Amino acid sequence: MARSTFTRGTVAALSAVALFALGACSSEQAGGTAEPTGAAEEGGSGDETIAIGFSQVGAESGWRAANTKSIQDTLTAENGFDLSFSDAQQKQENQIQAIRSYIAQGVDVIAFSPVVETGWDPVLQEAKSAGIPVVLTDRAVDSEDDTLYESFIGSDFVLEGEMAGEWAAEQYDGEGFQVVELQGTTGSAPAIDRKEGFATAIEGTDLEIIDSQTGNFTRTEGKQVMEGFLQKYDDIDLVFAHNDDMGLGAIEAIEAAGMVPGEDIKIITIDAVKDGMQALADGKINYIVECNPLLGPDLADIAKKVVAGEEVEKRIVVKDEAFDQEAAIEALPTREY
Ligand code: GZL
Ligand code: ZN
């Protein structure tokens, strides 16, 4: 897809002129659903379709599958997009390679969910030098230079950790609970921030985190790490898992050890995907903090504004709620993911 050779500012100016010339000044057209402007034609792309390259983390969890579905269901041809999508199998080098290929392809905008927080500046600088705007979804980068991306759409992971820790403190403080933590992918924003939020929330209580290891957000690795914890400790009262999938792996390990998950060992997780919510409804998980994966619509909106040269919010915080067993039973029948 040939890329417009104009800078974003020129496109915006030309679009404004073209819109005015077309007499399309009414509110419904000015609100971003305007007919294609001359600029796009002259820009060389030849049509109003937005070529977008998306580099996805991987397919490691139920959350990721729901997130991918939301993006692919929204960034469609009928919605004005030509989507190039790649799955990085949770490897940063694959994401960097994908972003470079989108730059070479000359897409109009690049979006990605950074598997880890660090190591992005060089490739993001290459996108900036090529005049291709970048949008972050789901996870953050820790770059000093926030001109390297236009907007970051995602949940507040520290808050998610705090919500999990506050519930644990309310329910279990005073019982000398020994806690083990199944961390998400090492170096990822959700793992760093959820750990921080949970630890802050249980400060001043007698809950003690006796061990914390990464299960890389997958059910298999969550089960393996939990098996190790069960061999190492003879009194685990609570598992805090950074996502449902690792919590579901822990359930398998706890049951294989002849104990009852949700009873003998309490479990708190984050995501609230269907399998997790079912386990919560069944009493095998005790509390789940949601992390909404349906980021496709926000990404489509931001991508259109960015390509049109409009100002966009630097940070769009996705709202999350939390569920106990009763709330899960009620929510399950209509759960979208
Ligand atoms: C959170 C997302 C995390 C989910 C996991 O926004 O990055 O990655 O919590 C997923 O399930 O693997
Ligand atoms: Zn105990």
Coordinates of C-alpha atoms and ligand atoms in Angstrom, one line a residue:
M1 CA 0.0 0.0 0.0
A2 CA 1.7 3.2 -1.2
R3 CA 1.9 5.8 1.6
S4 CA 0.8 9.4 1.4
T5 CA 4.0 11.4 0.8
F6 CA 2.6 14.3 2.8
T7 CA 3.4 15.0 6.5
R8 CA 0.4 14.6 8.8
G9 CA 0.1 18.4 9.1
T10 CA -0.2 18.8 5.3
V11 CA -2.8 16.1 5.1
A12 CA -4.8 17.8 7.8
A13 CA -4.6 21.2 6.0
L14 CA -5.5 19.7 2.7
S15 CA -8.3 17.6 4.3
A16 CA -9.8 20.8 5.9
V17 CA -9.6 22.6 2.5
A18 CA -11.1 19.6 0.7
L19 CA -13.9 19.2 3.3
F20 CA -14.8 22.9 3.0
A21 CA -14.7 22.7 -0.8
L22 CA -17.0 19.7 -0.7
G23 CA -19.3 21.8 1.4
A24 CA -19.1 18.9 3.9
C25 CA -19.2 21.1 6.8
S26 CA -22.2 19.5 8.5
S27 CA -21.5 18.0 12.0
E28 CA -22.1 14.4 11.0
Q29 CA -19.4 14.6 8.2
A30 CA -17.0 16.8 10.1
G31 CA -17.1 14.2 12.9
G32 CA -14.7 11.9 11.1
T33 CA -17.2 10.1 8.9
A34 CA -16.5 12.6 6.1
E35 CA -16.2 11.4 2.5
P36 CA -12.5 10.8 1.5
T37 CA -10.7 14.1 0.9
G38 CA -8.7 15.0 -2.2
A39 CA -5.6 14.8 0.0
A40 CA -5.8 11.0 0.2
E41 CA -6.1 10.7 -3.6
E42 CA -3.1 13.1 -4.0
G43 CA -1.3 11.4 -1.2
G44 CA -0.7 8.5 -3.4
S45 CA -2.5 5.8 -1.5
G46 CA -5.2 6.1 -4.1
D47 CA -8.2 5.3 -1.7
E48 CA -9.4 6.3 1.7
T49 CA -8.6 3.0 3.3
I50 CA -6.2 3.2 6.2
A51 CA -3.3 0.7 5.9
I52 CA -2.5 -0.3 9.5
G53 CA 0.1 -2.8 10.7
F54 CA -0.5 -4.5 14.1
S55 CA 2.1 -6.5 16.0
Q56 CA 0.3 -8.7 18.6
V57 CA 2.2 -10.1 21.6
G58 CA 1.2 -13.7 20.9
A59 CA -1.6 -16.1 21.7
E60 CA -0.6 -17.0 25.2
S61 CA -3.9 -16.6 27.0
G62 CA -7.7 -16.3 26.8
W63 CA -7.3 -12.6 27.2
R64 CA -5.0 -12.4 24.3
A65 CA -7.4 -14.4 22.1
A66 CA -10.2 -12.0 23.0
N67 CA -8.0 -9.0 22.4
T68 CA -7.0 -10.3 18.9
K69 CA -10.6 -11.0 18.0
S70 CA -11.6 -7.4 19.0
I71 CA -8.9 -6.0 16.8
Q72 CA -9.5 -8.2 13.8
D73 CA -13.3 -7.8 14.1
T74 CA -13.0 -4.0 14.1
L75 CA -10.1 -3.1 11.8
T76 CA -12.0 -4.5 8.7
A77 CA -12.2 -3.3 5.1
E78 CA -15.8 -2.2 5.6
N79 CA -14.6 0.0 8.5
G80 CA -12.0 1.6 6.2
F81 CA -9.0 -0.4 7.2
D82 CA -6.4 -2.7 5.4
L83 CA -5.0 -4.6 8.4
S84 CA -1.7 -6.4 8.4
F85 CA -1.6 -8.5 11.6
S86 CA 1.3 -10.5 13.1
D87 CA 1.7 -12.8 16.2
A88 CA 5.1 -12.4 17.8
Q89 CA 4.9 -15.6 20.0
Q90 CA 5.8 -13.4 23.0
K91 CA 9.2 -12.5 21.5
Q92 CA 10.3 -8.9 21.3
E93 CA 12.6 -9.5 18.4
N94 CA 9.6 -10.8 16.4
Q95 CA 7.7 -7.6 17.2
I96 CA 10.6 -5.4 16.2
Q97 CA 10.9 -7.3 12.9
A98 CA 7.1 -6.9 12.3
I99 CA 7.3 -3.2 12.9
R100 CA 10.2 -2.8 10.5
S101 CA 8.3 -4.7 7.9
Y102 CA 5.3 -2.4 8.3
I103 CA 7.7 0.6 7.9
A104 CA 9.0 -0.9 4.7
Q105 CA 5.5 -1.6 3.5
G106 CA 4.7 2.1 4.0
V107 CA 1.6 1.6 6.1
D108 CA -0.3 4.7 7.2
V109 CA -0.2 3.8 11.0
I110 CA 1.4 1.1 13.2
A111 CA -0.1 -0.2 16.4
F112 CA 1.3 -2.8 18.8
S113 CA 1.1 -4.2 22.3
P114 CA 4.7 -4.2 23.6
V115 CA 5.5 -7.6 25.1
V116 CA 8.0 -6.0 27.5
E117 CA 8.4 -2.3 28.5
T118 CA 12.0 -1.7 27.4
G119 CA 14.1 -1.8 24.1
W120 CA 11.7 0.0 21.7
D121 CA 13.3 3.4 21.2
P122 CA 15.4 2.5 18.1
V123 CA 12.5 0.9 16.1
L124 CA 10.0 3.6 17.2
Q125 CA 12.5 6.2 16.1
E126 CA 12.7 4.5 12.7
A127 CA 8.9 4.7 12.4
K128 CA 9.0 8.4 13.4
S129 CA 11.7 9.1 10.8
A130 CA 9.5 7.4 8.2
G131 CA 6.6 9.7 9.2
I132 CA 4.5 6.7 10.3
P133 CA 2.5 7.4 13.6
V134 CA 2.5 4.6 16.2
V135 CA -0.3 3.7 18.7
L136 CA 0.2 1.5 21.7
T137 CA -2.5 -0.8 22.9
D138 CA -2.8 -2.9 26.1
R139 CA 0.8 -2.6 27.4
A140 CA 3.1 0.4 27.8
V141 CA 6.7 1.1 26.9
D142 CA 8.9 2.9 29.4
S143 CA 10.5 5.2 26.7
E144 CA 11.7 8.6 27.9
D145 CA 10.6 10.1 24.6
D146 CA 6.8 10.1 24.5
T147 CA 6.9 11.6 21.0
L148 CA 7.6 8.1 19.7
Y149 CA 4.0 7.2 20.0
E150 CA 0.7 9.1 19.6
S151 CA -1.4 7.4 22.2
F152 CA -1.5 4.5 24.7
I153 CA -4.8 2.7 25.1
G154 CA -4.9 0.2 28.0
S155 CA -6.0 -0.6 31.6
D156 CA -4.4 0.8 34.7
F157 CA -2.5 -2.4 35.8
V158 CA -1.3 -0.9 39.2
L159 CA -5.0 -0.3 40.0
E160 CA -5.8 -3.8 39.0
G161 CA -3.2 -5.1 41.5
E162 CA -4.4 -2.8 44.2
M163 CA -8.0 -4.0 43.7
A164 CA -6.9 -7.6 44.1
G165 CA -4.8 -6.8 47.1
E166 CA -7.5 -4.7 48.8
W167 CA -10.0 -7.5 48.5
A168 CA -7.5 -10.0 49.9
A169 CA -6.8 -7.6 52.8
E170 CA -10.5 -7.2 53.5
Q171 CA -11.2 -10.9 53.4
Y172 CA -8.1 -12.5 55.0
D173 CA -6.2 -10.0 57.2
G174 CA -5.6 -11.4 60.7
E175 CA -5.2 -15.0 59.7
G176 CA -1.5 -15.0 59.0
F177 CA -2.0 -15.9 55.4
Q178 CA 1.0 -17.1 53.4
V179 CA 0.7 -15.9 49.8
V180 CA 2.4 -17.2 46.6
E181 CA 2.4 -15.0 43.5
L182 CA 2.3 -16.2 39.9
Q183 CA 3.8 -13.3 37.9
G184 CA 3.1 -12.5 34.3
T185 CA 5.8 -12.2 31.7
T186 CA 9.0 -10.9 33.2
G187 CA 9.6 -7.2 32.2
S188 CA 6.0 -6.7 30.9
A189 CA 4.0 -3.7 32.1
P190 CA 1.2 -5.8 33.5
A191 CA 3.5 -8.0 35.5
I192 CA 5.5 -5.1 37.0
D193 CA 2.5 -3.0 37.8
R194 CA 0.1 -5.7 39.1
K195 CA 2.9 -6.9 41.5
E196 CA 3.4 -3.3 42.7
G197 CA -0.3 -2.6 43.2
F198 CA -0.9 -5.9 45.1
A199 CA 2.1 -5.4 47.4
T200 CA 1.0 -1.8 48.2
A201 CA -2.5 -2.9 49.0
I202 CA -1.5 -5.6 51.5
E203 CA 1.0 -3.3 53.4
G204 CA 0.1 -3.1 57.0
T205 CA -1.8 -6.5 57.0
D206 CA -0.4 -9.8 58.1
L207 CA -0.6 -11.3 54.6
E208 CA 2.9 -12.3 53.6
I209 CA 4.1 -13.0 50.0
I210 CA 6.5 -16.0 50.6
D211 CA 7.3 -16.6 47.0
S212 CA 6.8 -15.0 43.6
Q213 CA 7.8 -16.4 40.2
T214 CA 6.8 -15.9 36.6
G215 CA 4.4 -18.2 34.8
N216 CA 4.6 -16.1 31.7
F217 CA 0.8 -15.6 31.6
T218 CA 0.2 -19.2 30.4
R219 CA -1.8 -22.0 32.0
T220 CA 1.0 -24.6 31.5
E221 CA 3.7 -22.5 33.1
G222 CA 1.3 -21.4 35.9
K223 CA 0.6 -25.1 36.7
Q224 CA 4.4 -25.9 36.7
V225 CA 5.3 -23.0 39.0
M226 CA 2.4 -23.9 41.4
E227 CA 3.6 -27.5 41.5
G228 CA 7.0 -26.2 42.6
F229 CA 5.4 -24.0 45.2
L230 CA 3.4 -27.0 46.6
Q231 CA 6.5 -29.1 46.9
K232 CA 8.5 -26.3 48.5
Y233 CA 5.9 -25.0 51.1
D234 CA 3.5 -26.9 53.4
D235 CA 1.3 -24.0 54.2
I236 CA 0.1 -21.9 51.2
D237 CA -3.1 -20.0 52.0
L238 CA -3.6 -17.8 48.9
V239 CA -2.4 -17.7 45.3
F240 CA -2.3 -14.3 43.6
A241 CA -2.1 -14.9 39.8
H242 CA -1.5 -12.0 37.4
N243 CA -4.0 -13.6 35.0
D244 CA -6.8 -16.2 34.9
D245 CA -4.8 -18.6 32.7
M246 CA -2.0 -19.0 35.3
G247 CA -4.7 -19.3 38.0
L248 CA -6.4 -22.1 36.1
G249 CA -3.1 -23.8 35.9
A250 CA -2.7 -23.5 39.6
I251 CA -6.1 -25.0 40.1
E252 CA -4.9 -28.1 38.2
A253 CA -1.8 -28.4 40.4
I254 CA -3.8 -27.9 43.6
E255 CA -6.3 -30.6 42.7
A256 CA -3.5 -32.9 41.6
A257 CA -2.1 -32.5 45.1
G258 CA -5.4 -33.6 46.6
M259 CA -6.5 -30.2 47.9
V260 CA -9.6 -28.1 47.1
P261 CA -8.9 -24.8 45.2
G262 CA -11.0 -21.9 46.5
E263 CA -11.2 -23.7 49.9
D264 CA -7.9 -25.1 51.2
I265 CA -6.0 -22.6 49.0
K266 CA -7.7 -19.3 48.0
I267 CA -7.1 -17.9 44.5
I268 CA -7.3 -14.3 43.2
T269 CA -6.7 -13.6 39.5
I270 CA -6.9 -10.8 37.0
D271 CA -8.5 -10.7 33.5
A272 CA -12.1 -12.1 34.0
V273 CA -12.2 -14.1 30.8
K274 CA -14.9 -16.8 30.4
D275 CA -12.8 -19.8 31.7
G276 CA -11.8 -17.7 34.8
M277 CA -15.3 -16.5 35.4
Q278 CA -16.6 -20.1 35.2
A279 CA -14.0 -21.2 37.8
L280 CA -15.1 -18.2 40.0
A281 CA -18.7 -19.2 39.6
D282 CA -17.7 -22.8 40.6
G283 CA -15.9 -21.5 43.7
K284 CA -12.5 -22.6 42.6
I285 CA -11.3 -19.0 42.3
N286 CA -12.4 -16.5 44.9
Y287 CA -12.1 -13.1 43.2
I288 CA -11.3 -11.8 39.8
V289 CA -10.3 -8.2 38.7
E290 CA -11.3 -7.6 35.1
C291 CA -8.9 -6.3 32.4
N292 CA -11.0 -5.4 29.4
P293 CA -9.5 -6.9 26.2
L294 CA -12.0 -5.3 23.8
L295 CA -9.6 -2.5 22.6
G296 CA -10.5 -2.7 18.8
P297 CA -13.0 0.1 18.7
D298 CA -10.8 2.6 20.6
L299 CA -7.8 1.7 18.4
A300 CA -9.9 2.2 15.2
D301 CA -11.1 5.6 16.5
I302 CA -7.5 6.7 17.4
A303 CA -6.0 5.4 14.2
K304 CA -8.5 7.4 12.0
K305 CA -7.9 10.6 14.0
V306 CA -4.1 10.1 13.8
V307 CA -4.1 9.5 10.1
A308 CA -6.4 12.6 9.6
G309 CA -3.8 14.6 11.6
E310 CA -6.1 15.3 14.5
E311 CA -4.9 15.7 18.1
V312 CA -5.5 12.5 20.2
E313 CA -5.4 11.9 23.9
K314 CA -1.9 10.6 24.9
R315 CA -3.4 8.1 27.4
I316 CA -6.7 6.4 27.2
V317 CA -7.4 4.4 30.4
V318 CA -9.7 1.4 29.9
K319 CA -12.1 1.0 32.8
D320 CA -12.1 -2.3 34.7
E321 CA -14.5 -3.8 37.3
A322 CA -14.1 -6.8 39.7
F323 CA -16.2 -9.9 40.4
D324 CA -16.9 -12.2 43.4
Q325 CA -18.6 -15.5 43.0
E326 CA -22.2 -14.1 43.0
A327 CA -21.3 -11.4 40.5
A328 CA -19.6 -14.0 38.2
I329 CA -22.7 -16.2 38.2
E330 CA -24.8 -13.2 37.2
A331 CA -22.4 -11.9 34.5
L332 CA -21.5 -15.2 32.9
P333 CA -24.5 -15.7 30.6
T334 CA -23.9 -12.4 28.8
R335 CA -20.1 -12.3 29.0
E336 CA -18.6 -11.2 25.6
Y337 CA -15.2 -12.8 26.3
Ligands
GZL1 C1 -3.1 -7.3 30.1 C2 -2.5 -8.2 29.1 C3 -2.1 -9.5 29.8 C4 -3.3 -10.3 30.3 C5 -2.8 -11.6 30.1 O1 -3.6 -6.1 29.4 O2 -1.3 -7.6 28.6 O3 -1.4 -10.3 28.8 O4 -3.6 -10.0 31.6 C6 -2.2 -11.5 28.7 O5 -3.8 -12.6 30.1 O6 -1.5 -12.6 28.4
ZN2 ZN -1.5 -20.5 56.6

